[in-house]
Amino acid sequence: MRILYTDVLVIGGGLAGLRAAVGARRRGHDVIILSLVPAKRSHSAAAQGGMQASLGNTAKGEGDNEDVHFEDTVRGSDWGCDQAVARLFVHAAPQAVRELAAWGVPWNRVRAGEREVVMDGRRVTLSERPEAHGLIAARDFGGTKKWRTCYVSDGTGHAMLYAVSDKAVAEGIPVHERMEAIALIHEGGRCHGAVVRNLVTGELVAYVAKATCIATGGFGRIYRVTSNAVINEGIGAAIALETGAACLGNMEAVQFHPTTIFPAGILVTEGCRGDGGLLKDAAGHRFMPDYEPEKKELASRDVVSRRMEEHIRAGHGVKSRFGEHLWLDITLLGAAHIDGRLREVKEICRHFLGIDPARDFIPVRPAQHYSMGGIRTDARGEAHGLAGLFACGEAACWDLHGFNRLGGNSVAETVVAGMIVGENMADFVESPAGELQVSTALVREFLAAEQAKLDTLLQGNGSESATDIRRRMQDIMTDKVGIFRRGDLLTEAVDELQALLQRSRRIGVATRRPGSNPELVAAYRVQKMLKLALCVAYGALQRTESRGAHYREDHPRRDDANWLKRTLAGWSDPFQTLPSLAYEALDVRHMELPPGWRGYGARDAIEHPATAPRAAEIAAIREAFGHADRAIVQQALMPYEHLVPLRFRGHNARLGDAW
Amino acid sequence: MSTDTPRQLTLRILRSSPSEGIAPHWQDFHVEEAEGMTLFIALNEIRDTLDPSLQFDFVCRAGICGSCGMLIDGRPGLACRSLTRDFGPLITLAPLPVFALIGDLSVDTGSWMRGTAERLETWIHSRAEADLMAVEAPMVPELAEAIYELDRCIECGCCVAGCGTLRMREDFVGAVGLNKIARFRLDPRDERSDEDYYELIGDDNGVFGCMSLLGCHDVCPKGLPLQTQIAFLRRRMVAVGLK
């Protein structure tokens, strides 16, 4: 029995995990990162368009601040997010961008003077201020009032991941590559680390830690059509669920990105539309203004994806041998712009489609893209129900995004949550609660239990095929738990997924060799992925309203009166075939921004009885405080500063600040 | 094209399993070509339907993460974005040389690249701690773009696999390492001097070891300007050496 001890165990080597690890390390604690792949191969690298932070350096970003970013984020979430977390996030985001600048990210910079851009299909001249020359630039993205998305061409995630990964090397943090956590070690509501499988040798090792952090990203691969990398199978979220102590939040909140190339599902950035690209149909008609006169192509992703599918259903899709799609037209941006700002898009178009996006339209259709749901944590990033377990980034339901995440807010969340959770883990490790009290007998028990499960797959004479089960799961999710959802289809999906889960207990693995065994890996992962799929499908079936990315054709209105709450999915009995659902109310009486119209999309929400009184209360507070300091008004509206780790408190300076 | 009968492809794969002591040997797999088929699709089809034990590495499958470098008909390249239609009916696939073999097409680039990062200290060296509340220091826009040009390396290992020098000097830093030095040298936020860089690459395992065969430049999937960067660095390092 091999046991490794560390202060902090971080599971996942993407941006969130790396940044959390650096934070804890800088506070003097030993940290080990586990990663399925070399850290720089993590899916963070695929984030293209940029990261939102209200620096306000560009002409179109002037006047931006935390307040505007906060409101955009809450509206984007369709009032499903935790508003205190959103406040915490928008406060720390400018610091995160500036920290990354110091760590070497070559952010695109403002060039003073006039420049031509494309907005709403027309060429427009913007004039950048001389005093902003050389400061960090921003581009437009969907669902935002200001140009706020800081970027590095369209390789933003890559540049960020390399800077933070190299920072982790500089800090001497070991990354144990090709290591997969397959169970959490826990007892009495306290997490003690993880059982980890070496993907090269097949050996099981126990990593025992004072604090454990899951930062394994999303679970897009439960769908057939997804922009996600092949490693985004949600195993981190699944092992948290399997503890029976932690729970998953809002798993039915799944984002579909409007523009993935058809049919491969590879992402082309929202920056294409932010920079002026248009969506067109089979007739070459620009259709988004017909549906969304306010924000057009730059409404939030849930709205644009739905409108696109609606337009295809209305018979305006482009027919191809693989099915129907629409066009993304960025030809109007010009070759020079594409070569400089959209070069990954150009490479993807050339290699996968054989086209030049400066001359040809790009075939696109929405595909699964992002998991708003994940391990439910508090604002400090600690999991509900399991002390010593933290989560951050896409793996977590922190809950910044509610039912729809804004473009540019996820890669921002990775580093911001990493900054915050890194500090909070360090605090935890230094507190009495962080003391390690774990017996090796318990560790042995967990190791033995996991080995027994693997042995059953290898020697249990099971006859089911993991590949078949996995493919069927992915089909069900894409066909029945997609953009448009209906009670009858969701019921079918839940029934079929339960049957698959039962079949998955009888999977047999033919490859019996020691060491690397992709067949065995596929087998134990699909057992876990099915539980996630059931959390998504069953949560979606129960939620009889439409909110953000969760759209029920049979319940098309947002229902604040009954559904202003977060779904919590638990799995306490390993033999149950459905998650146990509970709900956590979002309290309108404490919201800084009570529910209303988002500024795009539907206007027919069913109001919560507390909304009008809270709106009146907020108006009264604003009236009473008049021109008082912003921080004082904030304290009266919705305090959040107590959630900000000490080192990140203070005022984010901007160009032209009066102070 | 769509009316033609699809081609029958043979993927000839160099198999091996060091953990079982199985020596490298070629094995042929037959798949029917589909429109838009990439090696990512073909290899997964083989694993799903013909041989579940086949090892290979893909992550993003979009040419961004650098996981799937392999020898495709003898030339290093990214399998995920290689369309089968660009190759003949027989495609040979072998793991990248130089890197430690895990099995079949899977190699350990991670340890190699981590070693490079530690050895060349590929991070910003700055004595000052940044004030995160303050407006950031400005940077010339063109310079930021020039740094990104070199920052686009995805550490796929194709340049390492295509390097003649590395066959003779196993401690050679390779084009990936030299490009990183060029990148940090260009970055004013890094306070290291040419003298510091000379300590890292001013010898035969560094920039003076390069034989200028420049296979690296030819095979780089990101089209990085490796040729000019190596030549430029060599000149700068000679200048330091002559001081």
Short mmCIF file of N, CA and C in Angstrom, two decimals, chain B residues 12-145:
data_model
loop_
_atom_site.label_atom_id
_atom_site.label_comp_id
_atom_site.label_asym_id
_atom_site.label_seq_id
_atom_site.Cartn_x
_atom_site.Cartn_y
_atom_site.Cartn_z
N ARG B 12 -1.12 1.30 -40.74
CA ARG B 12 -0.04 0.40 -40.27
C ARG B 12 0.59 1.07 -39.05
N ILE B 13 0.35 0.46 -37.89
CA ILE B 13 0.70 1.12 -36.62
C ILE B 13 1.83 0.35 -35.93
N LEU B 14 2.82 1.09 -35.47
CA LEU B 14 3.93 0.49 -34.73
C LEU B 14 3.47 0.25 -33.30
N ARG B 15 3.18 -1.01 -32.99
CA ARG B 15 2.67 -1.37 -31.67
C ARG B 15 3.81 -1.73 -30.73
N SER B 16 3.61 -1.45 -29.45
CA SER B 16 4.55 -1.92 -28.45
C SER B 16 3.91 -1.80 -27.08
N SER B 17 4.41 -2.59 -26.15
CA SER B 17 3.91 -2.51 -24.79
C SER B 17 5.06 -2.80 -23.84
N PRO B 18 5.83 -1.76 -23.53
CA PRO B 18 7.02 -1.97 -22.69
C PRO B 18 6.69 -2.64 -21.36
N SER B 19 5.52 -2.35 -20.78
CA SER B 19 5.21 -2.92 -19.47
C SER B 19 5.07 -4.44 -19.54
N GLU B 20 4.72 -4.95 -20.72
CA GLU B 20 4.60 -6.41 -20.87
C GLU B 20 5.82 -7.00 -21.57
N GLY B 21 6.80 -6.14 -21.88
CA GLY B 21 7.99 -6.61 -22.59
C GLY B 21 7.70 -6.98 -24.04
N ILE B 22 6.66 -6.40 -24.61
CA ILE B 22 6.35 -6.68 -26.02
C ILE B 22 7.11 -5.70 -26.91
N ALA B 23 7.95 -6.24 -27.76
CA ALA B 23 8.82 -5.41 -28.60
C ALA B 23 8.00 -4.77 -29.71
N PRO B 24 8.51 -3.65 -30.24
CA PRO B 24 7.78 -2.98 -31.32
C PRO B 24 7.58 -3.88 -32.54
N HIS B 25 6.40 -3.83 -33.10
CA HIS B 25 6.09 -4.58 -34.32
C HIS B 25 4.98 -3.86 -35.05
N TRP B 26 4.91 -4.04 -36.36
CA TRP B 26 3.86 -3.36 -37.13
C TRP B 26 2.59 -4.19 -37.11
N GLN B 27 1.47 -3.48 -37.04
CA GLN B 27 0.18 -4.18 -37.14
C GLN B 27 -0.74 -3.36 -38.05
N ASP B 28 -1.38 -4.04 -38.98
CA ASP B 28 -2.27 -3.36 -39.92
C ASP B 28 -3.71 -3.38 -39.43
N PHE B 29 -4.38 -2.24 -39.58
CA PHE B 29 -5.82 -2.15 -39.29
C PHE B 29 -6.51 -1.58 -40.52
N HIS B 30 -7.68 -2.10 -40.82
CA HIS B 30 -8.40 -1.64 -42.01
C HIS B 30 -9.66 -0.88 -41.60
N VAL B 31 -9.79 0.31 -42.13
CA VAL B 31 -11.01 1.10 -41.87
C VAL B 31 -11.51 1.68 -43.19
N GLU B 32 -12.82 1.90 -43.22
CA GLU B 32 -13.41 2.52 -44.40
C GLU B 32 -13.34 4.04 -44.22
N GLU B 33 -12.87 4.72 -45.23
CA GLU B 33 -12.73 6.16 -45.14
C GLU B 33 -14.12 6.83 -45.16
N ALA B 34 -14.26 7.89 -44.36
CA ALA B 34 -15.50 8.68 -44.37
C ALA B 34 -15.15 10.11 -44.73
N GLU B 35 -16.14 10.86 -45.17
CA GLU B 35 -15.86 12.25 -45.54
C GLU B 35 -15.37 13.03 -44.33
N GLY B 36 -14.32 13.80 -44.54
CA GLY B 36 -13.79 14.62 -43.44
C GLY B 36 -13.08 13.82 -42.38
N MET B 37 -12.73 12.55 -42.65
CA MET B 37 -12.12 11.70 -41.63
C MET B 37 -10.71 12.20 -41.29
N THR B 38 -10.47 12.34 -39.99
CA THR B 38 -9.13 12.67 -39.51
C THR B 38 -8.52 11.42 -38.88
N LEU B 39 -7.25 11.47 -38.58
CA LEU B 39 -6.63 10.33 -37.89
C LEU B 39 -7.21 10.17 -36.50
N PHE B 40 -7.70 11.25 -35.92
CA PHE B 40 -8.40 11.15 -34.63
C PHE B 40 -9.62 10.23 -34.77
N ILE B 41 -10.39 10.47 -35.81
CA ILE B 41 -11.60 9.66 -36.01
C ILE B 41 -11.21 8.22 -36.34
N ALA B 42 -10.23 8.06 -37.23
CA ALA B 42 -9.85 6.71 -37.65
C ALA B 42 -9.30 5.89 -36.49
N LEU B 43 -8.44 6.50 -35.67
CA LEU B 43 -7.84 5.75 -34.56
C LEU B 43 -8.89 5.39 -33.50
N ASN B 44 -9.82 6.30 -33.27
CA ASN B 44 -10.88 5.97 -32.31
C ASN B 44 -11.79 4.87 -32.83
N GLU B 45 -11.99 4.88 -34.14
CA GLU B 45 -12.82 3.82 -34.71
C GLU B 45 -12.12 2.46 -34.53
N ILE B 46 -10.82 2.46 -34.74
CA ILE B 46 -10.07 1.21 -34.55
C ILE B 46 -10.18 0.74 -33.10
N ARG B 47 -10.02 1.69 -32.18
CA ARG B 47 -10.07 1.29 -30.77
C ARG B 47 -11.48 0.84 -30.37
N ASP B 48 -12.50 1.51 -30.90
CA ASP B 48 -13.87 1.17 -30.53
C ASP B 48 -14.32 -0.16 -31.14
N THR B 49 -13.81 -0.47 -32.34
CA THR B 49 -14.39 -1.62 -33.03
C THR B 49 -13.41 -2.77 -33.26
N LEU B 50 -12.10 -2.48 -33.27
CA LEU B 50 -11.15 -3.54 -33.64
C LEU B 50 -10.23 -3.96 -32.51
N ASP B 51 -9.70 -2.98 -31.77
CA ASP B 51 -8.73 -3.33 -30.73
C ASP B 51 -8.78 -2.34 -29.58
N PRO B 52 -9.52 -2.69 -28.52
CA PRO B 52 -9.70 -1.75 -27.41
C PRO B 52 -8.42 -1.47 -26.63
N SER B 53 -7.35 -2.21 -26.91
CA SER B 53 -6.12 -1.99 -26.15
C SER B 53 -5.19 -0.96 -26.79
N LEU B 54 -5.55 -0.47 -27.97
CA LEU B 54 -4.66 0.45 -28.70
C LEU B 54 -4.46 1.76 -27.93
N GLN B 55 -3.18 2.14 -27.76
CA GLN B 55 -2.87 3.35 -26.99
C GLN B 55 -2.50 4.51 -27.89
N PHE B 56 -3.10 5.66 -27.62
CA PHE B 56 -2.74 6.91 -28.27
C PHE B 56 -3.23 8.05 -27.40
N ASP B 57 -2.79 9.26 -27.67
CA ASP B 57 -3.16 10.41 -26.84
C ASP B 57 -3.83 11.49 -27.67
N PHE B 58 -5.06 11.79 -27.32
CA PHE B 58 -5.72 12.97 -27.87
C PHE B 58 -6.33 13.73 -26.70
N VAL B 59 -6.37 15.04 -26.80
CA VAL B 59 -7.10 15.80 -25.79
C VAL B 59 -8.09 16.74 -26.49
N CYS B 60 -7.59 17.79 -27.13
CA CYS B 60 -8.53 18.79 -27.67
C CYS B 60 -9.13 18.37 -29.01
N ARG B 61 -8.44 17.53 -29.73
CA ARG B 61 -8.74 17.08 -31.09
C ARG B 61 -9.02 18.25 -32.05
N ALA B 62 -8.42 19.43 -31.74
CA ALA B 62 -8.64 20.62 -32.57
C ALA B 62 -7.34 21.31 -32.95
N GLY B 63 -6.21 20.63 -32.75
CA GLY B 63 -4.93 21.20 -33.15
C GLY B 63 -4.41 22.27 -32.21
N ILE B 64 -4.91 22.30 -30.98
CA ILE B 64 -4.58 23.36 -30.05
C ILE B 64 -3.69 22.89 -28.90
N CYS B 65 -3.88 21.65 -28.43
CA CYS B 65 -3.22 21.23 -27.18
C CYS B 65 -1.89 20.54 -27.38
N GLY B 66 -1.63 20.00 -28.57
CA GLY B 66 -0.32 19.39 -28.82
C GLY B 66 -0.13 17.97 -28.31
N SER B 67 -1.22 17.28 -27.94
CA SER B 67 -1.08 15.94 -27.36
C SER B 67 -0.74 14.85 -28.36
N CYS B 68 -1.16 15.03 -29.62
CA CYS B 68 -1.25 13.89 -30.53
C CYS B 68 -0.14 13.87 -31.56
N GLY B 69 1.03 14.44 -31.20
CA GLY B 69 2.16 14.36 -32.12
C GLY B 69 2.53 12.90 -32.36
N MET B 70 2.73 12.52 -33.61
CA MET B 70 3.22 11.17 -33.93
C MET B 70 3.86 11.22 -35.31
N LEU B 71 4.54 10.14 -35.66
CA LEU B 71 5.12 10.08 -37.00
C LEU B 71 4.06 9.56 -37.96
N ILE B 72 3.67 10.41 -38.89
CA ILE B 72 2.65 10.06 -39.86
C ILE B 72 3.35 9.90 -41.20
N ASP B 73 3.38 8.67 -41.69
CA ASP B 73 4.21 8.35 -42.86
C ASP B 73 5.63 8.87 -42.65
N GLY B 74 6.12 8.73 -41.44
CA GLY B 74 7.51 9.05 -41.13
C GLY B 74 7.77 10.49 -40.74
N ARG B 75 6.75 11.35 -40.85
CA ARG B 75 6.97 12.78 -40.60
C ARG B 75 6.21 13.19 -39.33
N PRO B 76 6.87 13.93 -38.41
CA PRO B 76 6.16 14.35 -37.20
C PRO B 76 5.01 15.30 -37.54
N GLY B 77 3.87 15.06 -36.93
CA GLY B 77 2.72 15.93 -37.17
C GLY B 77 1.63 15.67 -36.14
N LEU B 78 0.62 16.52 -36.14
CA LEU B 78 -0.52 16.35 -35.23
C LEU B 78 -1.56 15.46 -35.90
N ALA B 79 -1.86 14.34 -35.25
CA ALA B 79 -2.79 13.38 -35.86
C ALA B 79 -4.21 13.94 -35.93
N CYS B 80 -4.60 14.76 -34.94
CA CYS B 80 -6.01 15.16 -34.87
C CYS B 80 -6.43 15.97 -36.07
N ARG B 81 -5.50 16.75 -36.62
CA ARG B 81 -5.92 17.60 -37.71
C ARG B 81 -5.37 17.10 -39.05
N SER B 82 -4.91 15.85 -39.09
CA SER B 82 -4.47 15.25 -40.35
C SER B 82 -5.66 14.55 -40.99
N LEU B 83 -6.07 15.04 -42.12
CA LEU B 83 -7.20 14.43 -42.83
C LEU B 83 -6.70 13.24 -43.63
N THR B 84 -7.42 12.12 -43.54
CA THR B 84 -6.95 10.92 -44.25
C THR B 84 -6.92 11.16 -45.76
N ARG B 85 -7.77 12.05 -46.26
CA ARG B 85 -7.81 12.27 -47.71
C ARG B 85 -6.51 12.86 -48.24
N ASP B 86 -5.68 13.42 -47.35
CA ASP B 86 -4.40 13.97 -47.78
C ASP B 86 -3.31 12.90 -47.86
N PHE B 87 -3.67 11.65 -47.58
CA PHE B 87 -2.67 10.57 -47.58
C PHE B 87 -3.12 9.47 -48.53
N GLY B 88 -2.18 8.57 -48.82
CA GLY B 88 -2.50 7.42 -49.65
C GLY B 88 -3.33 6.41 -48.88
N PRO B 89 -3.67 5.28 -49.52
CA PRO B 89 -4.50 4.28 -48.86
C PRO B 89 -3.77 3.53 -47.74
N LEU B 90 -2.45 3.59 -47.73
CA LEU B 90 -1.68 2.99 -46.65
C LEU B 90 -1.01 4.11 -45.86
N ILE B 91 -1.37 4.24 -44.58
CA ILE B 91 -0.80 5.30 -43.74
C ILE B 91 -0.03 4.63 -42.60
N THR B 92 1.24 4.95 -42.47
CA THR B 92 1.98 4.37 -41.35
C THR B 92 2.01 5.36 -40.19
N LEU B 93 1.84 4.82 -38.98
CA LEU B 93 1.84 5.65 -37.77
C LEU B 93 2.82 5.05 -36.77
N ALA B 94 3.68 5.90 -36.23
CA ALA B 94 4.64 5.44 -35.23
C ALA B 94 4.75 6.51 -34.15
N PRO B 95 5.16 6.10 -32.94
CA PRO B 95 5.28 7.10 -31.87
C PRO B 95 6.45 8.05 -32.15
N LEU B 96 6.38 9.24 -31.58
CA LEU B 96 7.49 10.19 -31.73
C LEU B 96 8.75 9.59 -31.11
N PRO B 97 9.90 9.71 -31.80
CA PRO B 97 11.15 9.29 -31.19
C PRO B 97 11.57 10.30 -30.12
N VAL B 98 12.70 10.05 -29.47
CA VAL B 98 13.32 10.88 -28.44
C VAL B 98 12.60 10.73 -27.09
N PHE B 99 11.28 10.87 -27.09
CA PHE B 99 10.53 10.83 -25.83
C PHE B 99 10.40 9.38 -25.34
N ALA B 100 10.25 9.24 -24.00
CA ALA B 100 10.07 7.91 -23.43
C ALA B 100 8.76 7.30 -23.94
N LEU B 101 8.86 6.05 -24.33
CA LEU B 101 7.69 5.36 -24.89
C LEU B 101 6.80 4.84 -23.77
N ILE B 102 5.50 5.12 -23.89
CA ILE B 102 4.54 4.55 -22.93
C ILE B 102 3.95 3.28 -23.52
N GLY B 103 3.59 3.34 -24.79
CA GLY B 103 3.07 2.16 -25.47
C GLY B 103 2.38 2.59 -26.74
N ASP B 104 2.49 1.77 -27.77
CA ASP B 104 1.90 2.08 -29.08
C ASP B 104 2.26 3.51 -29.51
N LEU B 105 1.25 4.37 -29.68
CA LEU B 105 1.52 5.72 -30.20
C LEU B 105 1.67 6.76 -29.09
N SER B 106 1.66 6.29 -27.87
CA SER B 106 1.69 7.19 -26.72
C SER B 106 3.11 7.36 -26.18
N VAL B 107 3.56 8.60 -26.08
CA VAL B 107 4.89 8.88 -25.52
C VAL B 107 4.78 9.92 -24.41
N ASP B 108 5.83 9.98 -23.59
CA ASP B 108 5.82 10.89 -22.45
C ASP B 108 6.51 12.20 -22.82
N THR B 109 5.76 13.10 -23.41
CA THR B 109 6.32 14.43 -23.71
C THR B 109 6.34 15.29 -22.45
N GLY B 110 5.44 14.99 -21.51
CA GLY B 110 5.26 15.84 -20.34
C GLY B 110 6.53 15.98 -19.51
N SER B 111 7.18 14.84 -19.20
CA SER B 111 8.39 14.91 -18.36
C SER B 111 9.49 15.67 -19.09
N TRP B 112 9.59 15.44 -20.40
CA TRP B 112 10.63 16.11 -21.19
C TRP B 112 10.43 17.63 -21.15
N MET B 113 9.18 18.05 -21.37
CA MET B 113 8.89 19.48 -21.42
C MET B 113 9.02 20.12 -20.03
N ARG B 114 8.63 19.41 -19.00
CA ARG B 114 8.80 19.93 -17.64
C ARG B 114 10.30 20.12 -17.35
N GLY B 115 11.09 19.14 -17.78
CA GLY B 115 12.53 19.24 -17.61
C GLY B 115 13.09 20.48 -18.31
N THR B 116 12.60 20.73 -19.51
CA THR B 116 13.03 21.91 -20.27
C THR B 116 12.65 23.19 -19.52
N ALA B 117 11.43 23.23 -19.00
CA ALA B 117 10.96 24.42 -18.29
C ALA B 117 11.82 24.70 -17.07
N GLU B 118 12.18 23.62 -16.35
CA GLU B 118 12.99 23.80 -15.14
C GLU B 118 14.41 24.22 -15.50
N ARG B 119 14.94 23.60 -16.54
CA ARG B 119 16.32 23.86 -16.93
C ARG B 119 16.50 25.28 -17.47
N LEU B 120 15.56 25.71 -18.30
CA LEU B 120 15.68 27.03 -18.92
C LEU B 120 14.93 28.11 -18.14
N GLU B 121 14.29 27.70 -17.07
CA GLU B 121 13.52 28.63 -16.23
C GLU B 121 12.60 29.48 -17.10
N THR B 122 11.66 28.81 -17.72
CA THR B 122 10.80 29.47 -18.69
C THR B 122 9.64 30.20 -18.01
N TRP B 123 10.01 31.14 -17.18
CA TRP B 123 9.00 32.01 -16.59
C TRP B 123 9.59 33.39 -16.45
N ILE B 124 8.73 34.37 -16.21
CA ILE B 124 9.16 35.75 -16.06
C ILE B 124 9.97 35.89 -14.77
N HIS B 125 11.19 36.37 -14.90
CA HIS B 125 12.03 36.63 -13.73
C HIS B 125 11.93 38.11 -13.40
N SER B 126 11.25 38.42 -12.32
CA SER B 126 11.08 39.81 -11.95
C SER B 126 11.22 39.93 -10.45
N ARG B 127 12.01 40.89 -10.02
CA ARG B 127 12.22 41.05 -8.58
C ARG B 127 11.03 41.73 -7.92
N ALA B 128 10.35 42.58 -8.68
CA ALA B 128 9.24 43.34 -8.09
C ALA B 128 7.97 42.50 -8.06
N GLU B 129 7.24 42.61 -6.98
CA GLU B 129 5.93 41.98 -6.89
C GLU B 129 4.91 42.97 -7.48
N ALA B 130 4.10 42.52 -8.43
CA ALA B 130 3.17 43.44 -9.08
C ALA B 130 2.10 43.92 -8.10
N ASP B 131 1.74 45.19 -8.20
CA ASP B 131 0.61 45.73 -7.43
C ASP B 131 -0.65 45.48 -8.24
N LEU B 132 -1.46 44.53 -7.78
CA LEU B 132 -2.61 44.09 -8.58
C LEU B 132 -3.75 45.11 -8.58
N MET B 133 -3.70 46.05 -7.64
CA MET B 133 -4.76 47.06 -7.59
C MET B 133 -4.48 48.21 -8.57
N ALA B 134 -3.21 48.38 -8.92
CA ALA B 134 -2.81 49.53 -9.74
C ALA B 134 -3.05 49.26 -11.23
N VAL B 135 -3.20 50.35 -11.98
CA VAL B 135 -3.28 50.23 -13.43
C VAL B 135 -2.00 49.53 -13.90
N GLU B 136 -2.17 48.56 -14.81
CA GLU B 136 -1.04 47.76 -15.25
C GLU B 136 0.00 48.59 -16.00
N ALA B 137 1.23 48.10 -16.03
CA ALA B 137 2.27 48.79 -16.80
C ALA B 137 1.95 48.67 -18.28
N PRO B 138 2.12 49.76 -19.03
CA PRO B 138 1.83 49.66 -20.46
C PRO B 138 2.88 48.84 -21.20
N MET B 139 2.50 48.34 -22.36
CA MET B 139 3.43 47.61 -23.22
C MET B 139 3.15 48.05 -24.65
N VAL B 140 4.19 48.20 -25.44
CA VAL B 140 4.00 48.59 -26.84
C VAL B 140 3.14 47.52 -27.53
N PRO B 141 2.03 47.91 -28.16
CA PRO B 141 1.13 46.90 -28.73
C PRO B 141 1.83 45.93 -29.69
N GLU B 142 2.73 46.44 -30.51
CA GLU B 142 3.42 45.58 -31.47
C GLU B 142 4.30 44.57 -30.75
N LEU B 143 4.88 44.99 -29.62
CA LEU B 143 5.74 44.08 -28.87
C LEU B 143 4.91 42.93 -28.28
N ALA B 144 3.73 43.27 -27.74
CA ALA B 144 2.87 42.22 -27.19
C ALA B 144 2.54 41.20 -28.27
N GLU B 145 2.30 41.69 -29.47
CA GLU B 145 1.97 40.77 -30.57
C GLU B 145 3.18 39.93 -30.96
#
